[in-house]
Amino acid sequence: MILIMILFGLAALLSVVRIVRGPSILDRTVAADVLLTEVMCVLGADMAIGGHTRNIPVMLIIAAVGVFGSISVARYVARRDNTTT
């Protein structure tokens, strides 16, 4: 259990570093998606260990935020690329 917590913490820290350092908006978006996915994995592990399903609505909201955020950034980047050429 301790090893799992250390690995999840290390992955979250590396994701936050990539969000801060960038260098592009797409790198930051992918890192944010990885961080959201990791939070969902932690919540899923908590449900598996605890034997409950209380976190499912939270996981659905996190998944929706991640998908809509990725779509928004992709559309922004595509629109920005079309106007510069």
JSON list of C-alpha atoms in Angstrom, two decimals:
[
{"chain": "A", "resi": 1, "resn": "MET", "atom": "CA", "xyz": [0.00, 0.00, 0.00]},
{"chain": "A", "resi": 2, "resn": "ILE", "atom": "CA", "xyz": [2.83, 2.38, 0.85]},
{"chain": "A", "resi": 3, "resn": "LEU", "atom": "CA", "xyz": [4.55, 1.60, -2.45]},
{"chain": "A", "resi": 4, "resn": "ILE", "atom": "CA", "xyz": [1.36, 2.36, -4.39]},
{"chain": "A", "resi": 5, "resn": "MET", "atom": "CA", "xyz": [0.95, 5.70, -2.60]},
{"chain": "A", "resi": 6, "resn": "ILE", "atom": "CA", "xyz": [4.58, 6.60, -3.33]},
{"chain": "A", "resi": 7, "resn": "LEU", "atom": "CA", "xyz": [4.22, 5.73, -7.02]},
{"chain": "A", "resi": 8, "resn": "PHE", "atom": "CA", "xyz": [0.97, 7.69, -7.39]},
{"chain": "A", "resi": 9, "resn": "GLY", "atom": "CA", "xyz": [2.55, 10.65, -5.61]},
{"chain": "A", "resi": 10, "resn": "LEU", "atom": "CA", "xyz": [5.62, 10.55, -7.81]},
{"chain": "A", "resi": 11, "resn": "ALA", "atom": "CA", "xyz": [3.51, 10.37, -10.97]},
{"chain": "A", "resi": 12, "resn": "ALA", "atom": "CA", "xyz": [1.39, 13.30, -9.79]},
{"chain": "A", "resi": 13, "resn": "LEU", "atom": "CA", "xyz": [4.50, 15.33, -9.03]},
{"chain": "A", "resi": 14, "resn": "LEU", "atom": "CA", "xyz": [5.95, 14.64, -12.47]},
{"chain": "A", "resi": 15, "resn": "SER", "atom": "CA", "xyz": [2.65, 15.61, -14.09]},
{"chain": "A", "resi": 16, "resn": "VAL", "atom": "CA", "xyz": [2.58, 18.90, -12.19]},
{"chain": "A", "resi": 17, "resn": "VAL", "atom": "CA", "xyz": [6.18, 19.59, -13.24]},
{"chain": "A", "resi": 18, "resn": "ARG", "atom": "CA", "xyz": [5.21, 19.05, -16.89]},
{"chain": "A", "resi": 19, "resn": "ILE", "atom": "CA", "xyz": [2.18, 21.34, -16.48]},
{"chain": "A", "resi": 20, "resn": "VAL", "atom": "CA", "xyz": [4.38, 24.09, -15.07]},
{"chain": "A", "resi": 21, "resn": "ARG", "atom": "CA", "xyz": [7.34, 23.72, -17.45]},
{"chain": "A", "resi": 22, "resn": "GLY", "atom": "CA", "xyz": [5.37, 23.19, -20.66]},
{"chain": "A", "resi": 23, "resn": "PRO", "atom": "CA", "xyz": [6.79, 24.20, -23.15]},
{"chain": "A", "resi": 24, "resn": "SER", "atom": "CA", "xyz": [3.66, 24.15, -25.32]},
{"chain": "A", "resi": 25, "resn": "ILE", "atom": "CA", "xyz": [-0.01, 24.25, -24.50]},
{"chain": "A", "resi": 26, "resn": "LEU", "atom": "CA", "xyz": [-0.42, 20.74, -25.88]},
{"chain": "A", "resi": 27, "resn": "ASP", "atom": "CA", "xyz": [2.22, 19.41, -23.47]},
{"chain": "A", "resi": 28, "resn": "ARG", "atom": "CA", "xyz": [0.38, 21.06, -20.60]},
{"chain": "A", "resi": 29, "resn": "THR", "atom": "CA", "xyz": [-2.95, 19.62, -21.76]},
{"chain": "A", "resi": 30, "resn": "VAL", "atom": "CA", "xyz": [-1.59, 16.08, -21.96]},
{"chain": "A", "resi": 31, "resn": "ALA", "atom": "CA", "xyz": [-0.02, 16.45, -18.51]},
{"chain": "A", "resi": 32, "resn": "ALA", "atom": "CA", "xyz": [-3.32, 17.72, -17.10]},
{"chain": "A", "resi": 33, "resn": "ASP", "atom": "CA", "xyz": [-5.12, 14.74, -18.61]},
{"chain": "A", "resi": 34, "resn": "VAL", "atom": "CA", "xyz": [-2.55, 12.41, -17.06]},
{"chain": "A", "resi": 35, "resn": "LEU", "atom": "CA", "xyz": [-3.06, 14.09, -13.69]},
{"chain": "A", "resi": 36, "resn": "LEU", "atom": "CA", "xyz": [-6.85, 13.77, -13.94]},
{"chain": "A", "resi": 37, "resn": "THR", "atom": "CA", "xyz": [-6.51, 10.12, -14.95]},
{"chain": "A", "resi": 38, "resn": "GLU", "atom": "CA", "xyz": [-4.25, 9.52, -12.00]},
{"chain": "A", "resi": 39, "resn": "VAL", "atom": "CA", "xyz": [-6.76, 11.08, -9.61]},
{"chain": "A", "resi": 40, "resn": "MET", "atom": "CA", "xyz": [-9.39, 8.77, -11.07]},
{"chain": "A", "resi": 41, "resn": "CYS", "atom": "CA", "xyz": [-7.09, 5.78, -10.52]},
{"chain": "A", "resi": 42, "resn": "VAL", "atom": "CA", "xyz": [-6.53, 6.77, -6.91]},
{"chain": "A", "resi": 43, "resn": "LEU", "atom": "CA", "xyz": [-10.27, 7.08, -6.36]},
{"chain": "A", "resi": 44, "resn": "GLY", "atom": "CA", "xyz": [-10.82, 3.72, -8.03]},
{"chain": "A", "resi": 45, "resn": "ALA", "atom": "CA", "xyz": [-8.15, 2.12, -5.86]},
{"chain": "A", "resi": 46, "resn": "ASP", "atom": "CA", "xyz": [-9.80, 3.62, -2.78]},
{"chain": "A", "resi": 47, "resn": "MET", "atom": "CA", "xyz": [-13.11, 2.10, -3.84]},
{"chain": "A", "resi": 48, "resn": "ALA", "atom": "CA", "xyz": [-11.52, -1.29, -4.47]},
{"chain": "A", "resi": 49, "resn": "ILE", "atom": "CA", "xyz": [-9.69, -1.31, -1.15]},
{"chain": "A", "resi": 50, "resn": "GLY", "atom": "CA", "xyz": [-12.62, 0.09, 0.84]},
{"chain": "A", "resi": 51, "resn": "GLY", "atom": "CA", "xyz": [-15.28, -1.98, -0.88]},
{"chain": "A", "resi": 52, "resn": "HIS", "atom": "CA", "xyz": [-17.59, 0.94, -1.63]},
{"chain": "A", "resi": 53, "resn": "THR", "atom": "CA", "xyz": [-18.84, 2.84, -4.68]},
{"chain": "A", "resi": 54, "resn": "ARG", "atom": "CA", "xyz": [-19.26, 6.35, -3.28]},
{"chain": "A", "resi": 55, "resn": "ASN", "atom": "CA", "xyz": [-16.65, 7.87, -5.61]},
{"chain": "A", "resi": 56, "resn": "ILE", "atom": "CA", "xyz": [-18.28, 6.93, -8.91]},
{"chain": "A", "resi": 57, "resn": "PRO", "atom": "CA", "xyz": [-20.09, 10.29, -9.38]},
{"chain": "A", "resi": 58, "resn": "VAL", "atom": "CA", "xyz": [-16.85, 12.15, -8.67]},
{"chain": "A", "resi": 59, "resn": "MET", "atom": "CA", "xyz": [-15.00, 9.99, -11.17]},
{"chain": "A", "resi": 60, "resn": "LEU", "atom": "CA", "xyz": [-17.65, 10.69, -13.83]},
{"chain": "A", "resi": 61, "resn": "ILE", "atom": "CA", "xyz": [-17.34, 14.44, -13.28]},
{"chain": "A", "resi": 62, "resn": "ILE", "atom": "CA", "xyz": [-13.54, 14.28, -13.46]},
{"chain": "A", "resi": 63, "resn": "ALA", "atom": "CA", "xyz": [-13.75, 12.28, -16.69]},
{"chain": "A", "resi": 64, "resn": "ALA", "atom": "CA", "xyz": [-16.17, 14.79, -18.22]},
{"chain": "A", "resi": 65, "resn": "VAL", "atom": "CA", "xyz": [-13.98, 17.74, -17.25]},
{"chain": "A", "resi": 66, "resn": "GLY", "atom": "CA", "xyz": [-10.95, 16.03, -18.79]},
{"chain": "A", "resi": 67, "resn": "VAL", "atom": "CA", "xyz": [-12.71, 15.26, -22.06]},
{"chain": "A", "resi": 68, "resn": "PHE", "atom": "CA", "xyz": [-14.27, 18.70, -22.45]},
{"chain": "A", "resi": 69, "resn": "GLY", "atom": "CA", "xyz": [-11.01, 20.40, -21.51]},
{"chain": "A", "resi": 70, "resn": "SER", "atom": "CA", "xyz": [-9.04, 18.41, -24.06]},
{"chain": "A", "resi": 71, "resn": "ILE", "atom": "CA", "xyz": [-11.59, 19.12, -26.78]},
{"chain": "A", "resi": 72, "resn": "SER", "atom": "CA", "xyz": [-11.56, 22.83, -25.98]},
{"chain": "A", "resi": 73, "resn": "VAL", "atom": "CA", "xyz": [-7.78, 23.08, -26.12]},
{"chain": "A", "resi": 74, "resn": "ALA", "atom": "CA", "xyz": [-7.61, 21.04, -29.33]},
{"chain": "A", "resi": 75, "resn": "ARG", "atom": "CA", "xyz": [-10.16, 23.31, -31.00]},
{"chain": "A", "resi": 76, "resn": "TYR", "atom": "CA", "xyz": [-8.32, 26.41, -29.77]},
{"chain": "A", "resi": 77, "resn": "VAL", "atom": "CA", "xyz": [-4.99, 25.16, -31.13]},
{"chain": "A", "resi": 78, "resn": "ALA", "atom": "CA", "xyz": [-6.55, 24.12, -34.45]},
{"chain": "A", "resi": 79, "resn": "ARG", "atom": "CA", "xyz": [-8.23, 27.49, -34.85]},
{"chain": "A", "resi": 80, "resn": "ARG", "atom": "CA", "xyz": [-5.03, 29.34, -33.93]},
{"chain": "A", "resi": 81, "resn": "ASP", "atom": "CA", "xyz": [-3.02, 27.31, -36.45]},
{"chain": "A", "resi": 82, "resn": "ASN", "atom": "CA", "xyz": [-5.51, 28.04, -39.24]},
{"chain": "A", "resi": 83, "resn": "THR", "atom": "CA", "xyz": [-5.37, 31.81, -38.72]},
{"chain": "A", "resi": 84, "resn": "THR", "atom": "CA", "xyz": [-1.56, 32.04, -38.86]},
{"chain": "A", "resi": 85, "resn": "THR", "atom": "CA", "xyz": [-1.21, 30.38, -42.27]}
]
